[in-house]
JSON list of C-alpha atoms and ligand atoms in Angstrom, two decimals:
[
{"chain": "A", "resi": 7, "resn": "UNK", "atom": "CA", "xyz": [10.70, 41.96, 25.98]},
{"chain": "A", "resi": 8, "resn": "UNK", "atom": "CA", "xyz": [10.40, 42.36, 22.29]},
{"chain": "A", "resi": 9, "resn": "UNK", "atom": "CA", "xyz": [11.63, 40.49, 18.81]},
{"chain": "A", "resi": 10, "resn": "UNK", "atom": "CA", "xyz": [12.26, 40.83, 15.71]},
{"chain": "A", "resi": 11, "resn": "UNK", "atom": "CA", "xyz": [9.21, 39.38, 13.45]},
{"chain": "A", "resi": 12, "resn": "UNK", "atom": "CA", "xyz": [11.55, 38.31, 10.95]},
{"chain": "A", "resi": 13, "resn": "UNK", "atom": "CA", "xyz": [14.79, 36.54, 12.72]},
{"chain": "A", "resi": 14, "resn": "UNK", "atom": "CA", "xyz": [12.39, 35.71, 15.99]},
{"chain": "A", "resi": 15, "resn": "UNK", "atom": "CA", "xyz": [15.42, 36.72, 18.05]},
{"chain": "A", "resi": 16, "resn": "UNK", "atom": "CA", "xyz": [14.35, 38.54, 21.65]},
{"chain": "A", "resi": 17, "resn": "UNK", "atom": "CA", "xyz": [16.00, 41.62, 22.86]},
{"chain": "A", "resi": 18, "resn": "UNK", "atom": "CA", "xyz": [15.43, 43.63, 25.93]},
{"chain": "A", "resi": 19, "resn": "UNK", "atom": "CA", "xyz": [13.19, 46.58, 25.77]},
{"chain": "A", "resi": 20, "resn": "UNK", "atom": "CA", "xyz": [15.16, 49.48, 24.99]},
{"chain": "A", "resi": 21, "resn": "UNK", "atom": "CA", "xyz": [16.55, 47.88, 21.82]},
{"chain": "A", "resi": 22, "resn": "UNK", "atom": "CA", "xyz": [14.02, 49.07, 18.66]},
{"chain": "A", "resi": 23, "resn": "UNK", "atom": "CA", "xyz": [15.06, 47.24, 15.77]},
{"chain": "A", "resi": 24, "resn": "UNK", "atom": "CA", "xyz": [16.92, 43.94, 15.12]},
{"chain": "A", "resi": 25, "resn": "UNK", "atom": "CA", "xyz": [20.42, 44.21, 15.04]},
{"chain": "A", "resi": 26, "resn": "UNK", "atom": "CA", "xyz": [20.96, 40.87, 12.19]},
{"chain": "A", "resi": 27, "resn": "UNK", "atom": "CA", "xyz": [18.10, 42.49, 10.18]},
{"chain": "A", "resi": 28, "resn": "UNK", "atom": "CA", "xyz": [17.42, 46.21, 10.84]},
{"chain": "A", "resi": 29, "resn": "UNK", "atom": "CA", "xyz": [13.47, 45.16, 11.14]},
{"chain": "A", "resi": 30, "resn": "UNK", "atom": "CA", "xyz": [11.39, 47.75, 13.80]},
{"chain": "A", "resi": 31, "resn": "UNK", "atom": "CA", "xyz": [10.87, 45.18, 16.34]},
{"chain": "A", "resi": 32, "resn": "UNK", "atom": "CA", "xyz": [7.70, 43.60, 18.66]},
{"chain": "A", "resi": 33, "resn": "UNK", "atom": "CA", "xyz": [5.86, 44.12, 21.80]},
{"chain": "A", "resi": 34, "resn": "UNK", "atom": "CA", "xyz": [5.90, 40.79, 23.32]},
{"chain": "A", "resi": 35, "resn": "UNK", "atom": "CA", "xyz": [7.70, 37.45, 23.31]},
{"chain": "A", "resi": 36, "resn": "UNK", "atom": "CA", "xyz": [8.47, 35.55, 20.19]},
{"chain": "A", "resi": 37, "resn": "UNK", "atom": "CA", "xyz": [5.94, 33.59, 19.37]},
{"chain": "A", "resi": 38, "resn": "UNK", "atom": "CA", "xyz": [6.62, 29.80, 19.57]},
{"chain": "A", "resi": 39, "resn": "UNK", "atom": "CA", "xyz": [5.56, 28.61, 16.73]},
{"chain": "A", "resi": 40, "resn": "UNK", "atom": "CA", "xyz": [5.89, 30.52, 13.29]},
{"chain": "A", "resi": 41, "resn": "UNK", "atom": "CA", "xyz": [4.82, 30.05, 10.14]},
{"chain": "A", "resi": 42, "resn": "UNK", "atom": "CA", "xyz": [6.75, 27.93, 7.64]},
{"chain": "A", "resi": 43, "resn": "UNK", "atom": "CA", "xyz": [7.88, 29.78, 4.69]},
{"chain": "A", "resi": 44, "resn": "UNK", "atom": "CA", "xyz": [7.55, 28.83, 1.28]},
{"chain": "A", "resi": 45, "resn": "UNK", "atom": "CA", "xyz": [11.38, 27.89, 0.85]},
{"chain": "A", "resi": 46, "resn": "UNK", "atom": "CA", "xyz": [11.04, 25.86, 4.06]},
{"chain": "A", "resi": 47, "resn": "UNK", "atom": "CA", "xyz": [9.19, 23.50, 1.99]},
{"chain": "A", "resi": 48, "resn": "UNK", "atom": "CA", "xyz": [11.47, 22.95, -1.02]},
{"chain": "A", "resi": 49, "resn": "UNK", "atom": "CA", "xyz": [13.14, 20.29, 1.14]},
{"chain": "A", "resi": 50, "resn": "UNK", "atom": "CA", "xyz": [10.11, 18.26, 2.71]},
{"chain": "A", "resi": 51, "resn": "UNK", "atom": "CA", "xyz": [7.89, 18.30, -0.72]},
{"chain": "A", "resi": 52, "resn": "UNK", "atom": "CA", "xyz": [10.60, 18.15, -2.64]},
{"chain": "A", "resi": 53, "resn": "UNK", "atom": "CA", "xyz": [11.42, 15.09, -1.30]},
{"chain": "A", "resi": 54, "resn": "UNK", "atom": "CA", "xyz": [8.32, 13.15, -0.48]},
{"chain": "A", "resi": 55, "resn": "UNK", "atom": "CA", "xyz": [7.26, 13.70, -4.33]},
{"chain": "A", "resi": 56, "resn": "UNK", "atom": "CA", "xyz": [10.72, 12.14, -5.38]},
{"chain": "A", "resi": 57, "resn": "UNK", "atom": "CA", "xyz": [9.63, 9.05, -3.01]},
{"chain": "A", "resi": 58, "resn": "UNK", "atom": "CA", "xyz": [6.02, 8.73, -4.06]},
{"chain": "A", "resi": 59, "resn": "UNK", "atom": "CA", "xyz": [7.83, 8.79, -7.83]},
{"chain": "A", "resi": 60, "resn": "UNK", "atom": "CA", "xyz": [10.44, 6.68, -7.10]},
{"chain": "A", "resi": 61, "resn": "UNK", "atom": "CA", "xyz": [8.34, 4.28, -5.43]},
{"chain": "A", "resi": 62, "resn": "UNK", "atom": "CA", "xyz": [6.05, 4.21, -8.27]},
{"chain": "A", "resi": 63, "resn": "UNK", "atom": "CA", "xyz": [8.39, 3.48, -10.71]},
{"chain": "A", "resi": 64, "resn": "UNK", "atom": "CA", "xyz": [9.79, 0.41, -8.44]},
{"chain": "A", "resi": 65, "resn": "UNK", "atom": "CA", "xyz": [6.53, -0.84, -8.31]},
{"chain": "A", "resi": 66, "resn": "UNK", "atom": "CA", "xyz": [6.05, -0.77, -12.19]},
{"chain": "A", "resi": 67, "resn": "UNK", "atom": "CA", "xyz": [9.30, -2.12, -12.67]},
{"chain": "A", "resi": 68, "resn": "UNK", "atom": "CA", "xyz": [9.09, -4.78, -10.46]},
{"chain": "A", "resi": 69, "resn": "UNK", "atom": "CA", "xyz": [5.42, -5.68, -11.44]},
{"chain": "A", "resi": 70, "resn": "UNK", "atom": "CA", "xyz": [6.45, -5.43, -15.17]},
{"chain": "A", "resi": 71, "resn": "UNK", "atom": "CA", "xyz": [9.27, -8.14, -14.37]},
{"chain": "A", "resi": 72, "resn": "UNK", "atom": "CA", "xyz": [7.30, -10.24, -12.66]},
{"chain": "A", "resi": 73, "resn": "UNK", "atom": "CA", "xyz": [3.67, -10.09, -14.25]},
{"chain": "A", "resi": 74, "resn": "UNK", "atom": "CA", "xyz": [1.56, -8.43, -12.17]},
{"chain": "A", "resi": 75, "resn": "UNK", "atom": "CA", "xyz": [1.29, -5.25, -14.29]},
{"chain": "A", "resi": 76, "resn": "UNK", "atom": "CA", "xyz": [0.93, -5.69, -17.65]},
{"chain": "A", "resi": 77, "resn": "UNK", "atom": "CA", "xyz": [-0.62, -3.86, -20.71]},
{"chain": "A", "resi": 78, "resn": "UNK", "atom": "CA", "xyz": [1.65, -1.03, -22.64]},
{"chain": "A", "resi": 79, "resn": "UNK", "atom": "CA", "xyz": [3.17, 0.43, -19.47]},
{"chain": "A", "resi": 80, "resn": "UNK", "atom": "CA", "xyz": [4.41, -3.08, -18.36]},
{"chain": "A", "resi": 81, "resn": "UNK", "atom": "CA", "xyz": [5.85, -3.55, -22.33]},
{"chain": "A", "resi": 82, "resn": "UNK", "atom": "CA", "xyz": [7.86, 0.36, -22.29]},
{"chain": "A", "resi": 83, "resn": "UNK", "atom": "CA", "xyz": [9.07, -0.45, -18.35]},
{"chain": "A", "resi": 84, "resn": "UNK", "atom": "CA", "xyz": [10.46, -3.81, -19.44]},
{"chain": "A", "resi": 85, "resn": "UNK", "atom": "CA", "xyz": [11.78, -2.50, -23.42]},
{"chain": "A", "resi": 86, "resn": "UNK", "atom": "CA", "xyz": [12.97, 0.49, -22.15]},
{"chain": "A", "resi": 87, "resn": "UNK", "atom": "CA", "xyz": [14.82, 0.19, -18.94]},
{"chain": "A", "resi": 88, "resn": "UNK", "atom": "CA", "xyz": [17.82, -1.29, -18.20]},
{"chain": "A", "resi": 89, "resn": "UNK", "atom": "CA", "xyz": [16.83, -3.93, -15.11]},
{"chain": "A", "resi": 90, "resn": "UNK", "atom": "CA", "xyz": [19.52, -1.79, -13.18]},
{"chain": "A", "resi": 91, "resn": "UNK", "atom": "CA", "xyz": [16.46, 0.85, -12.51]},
{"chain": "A", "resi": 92, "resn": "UNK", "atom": "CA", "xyz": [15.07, -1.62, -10.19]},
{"chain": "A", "resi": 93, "resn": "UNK", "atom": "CA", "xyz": [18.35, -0.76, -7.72]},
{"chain": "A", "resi": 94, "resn": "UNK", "atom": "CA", "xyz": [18.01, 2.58, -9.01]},
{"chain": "A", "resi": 95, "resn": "UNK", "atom": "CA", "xyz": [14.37, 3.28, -7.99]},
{"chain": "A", "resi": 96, "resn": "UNK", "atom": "CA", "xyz": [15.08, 1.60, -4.74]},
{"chain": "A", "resi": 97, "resn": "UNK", "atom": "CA", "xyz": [17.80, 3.27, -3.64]},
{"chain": "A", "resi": 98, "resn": "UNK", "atom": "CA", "xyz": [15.96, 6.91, -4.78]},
{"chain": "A", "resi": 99, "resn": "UNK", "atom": "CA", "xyz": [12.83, 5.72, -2.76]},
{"chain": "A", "resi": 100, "resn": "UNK", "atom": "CA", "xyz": [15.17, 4.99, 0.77]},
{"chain": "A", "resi": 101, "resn": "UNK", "atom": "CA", "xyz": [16.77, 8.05, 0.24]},
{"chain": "A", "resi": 102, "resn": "UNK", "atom": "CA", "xyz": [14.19, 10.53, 0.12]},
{"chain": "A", "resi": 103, "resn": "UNK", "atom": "CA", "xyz": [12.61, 8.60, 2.36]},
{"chain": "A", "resi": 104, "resn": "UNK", "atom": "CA", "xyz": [15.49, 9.19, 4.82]},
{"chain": "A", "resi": 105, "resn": "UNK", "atom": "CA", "xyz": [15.43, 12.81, 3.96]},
{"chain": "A", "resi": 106, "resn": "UNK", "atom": "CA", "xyz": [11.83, 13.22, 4.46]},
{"chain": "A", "resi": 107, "resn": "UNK", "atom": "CA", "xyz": [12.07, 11.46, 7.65]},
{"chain": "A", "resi": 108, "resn": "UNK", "atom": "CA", "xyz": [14.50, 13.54, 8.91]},
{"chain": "A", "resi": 109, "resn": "UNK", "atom": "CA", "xyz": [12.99, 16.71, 8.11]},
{"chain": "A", "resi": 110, "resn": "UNK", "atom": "CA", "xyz": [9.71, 15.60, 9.86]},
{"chain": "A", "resi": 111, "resn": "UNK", "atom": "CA", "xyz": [11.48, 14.68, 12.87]},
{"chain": "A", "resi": 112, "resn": "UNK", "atom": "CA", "xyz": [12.96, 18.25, 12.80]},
{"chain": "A", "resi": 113, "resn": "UNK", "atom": "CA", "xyz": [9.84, 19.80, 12.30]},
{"chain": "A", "resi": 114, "resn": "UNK", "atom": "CA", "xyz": [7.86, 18.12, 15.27]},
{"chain": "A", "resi": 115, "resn": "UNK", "atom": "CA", "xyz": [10.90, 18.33, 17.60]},
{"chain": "A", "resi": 116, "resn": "UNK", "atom": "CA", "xyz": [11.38, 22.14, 17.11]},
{"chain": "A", "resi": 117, "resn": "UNK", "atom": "CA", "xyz": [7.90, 22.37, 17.97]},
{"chain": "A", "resi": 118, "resn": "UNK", "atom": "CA", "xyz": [8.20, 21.72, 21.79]},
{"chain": "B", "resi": 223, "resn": "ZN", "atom": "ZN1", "xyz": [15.85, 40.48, 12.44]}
]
């Protein structure tokens, strides 16, 4: 048995390089679990920074409305946003949320 180290696809042994990619192939089977590549993580990071943001901002906005946070953030949150943000920042936070979820649950089910 041997596989291509790029498209992890198995072939029998008389085959010498991939047939989707061209790449010499490997001794061995595929191994099971393979690195994640840096454009792997574009979706995952991309979208648990948009939540931790998103839910930041709800919290400001909602704490600026309703006195908990106050000072000169609390004043430009209140002055300067329309109080549709709140749904706004809400909605942003479930969503890539969601999308964060579902990569994760990806990720730990393609591991078995
Ligand atoms: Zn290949």
């Amino acid at each position: 048995m041997s596989y291509c180290p790029k498209c992890l696809h198995e072939y029998a042994d008389t085959v010498e390089r991939c047939i989707d990619c061209g790449r010499p192939l490997k001794k061995g089977r595929r191994p099971v679990d393979y690195d994640l590549e840096l454009e792997d993580l574009i979706v995952p990071v991309g979208s648990f920074v948009c939540a931790l943001f998103a839910l930041l901002m709800l919290y400001l906005r909602v704490g600026a409305q309703f006195g908990w946070v106050k000072g000169p953030i609390a004043n430009l949150v209140v002055l300067g946003q329309p109080p549709c943000m709140t749904a706004f920042y809400a909605i942003a936070t479930i969503a890539s949320t969601i999308v964060f979820a579902v990569w994760l649950v990806r990720r730990i089910l393609k591991k078995d």
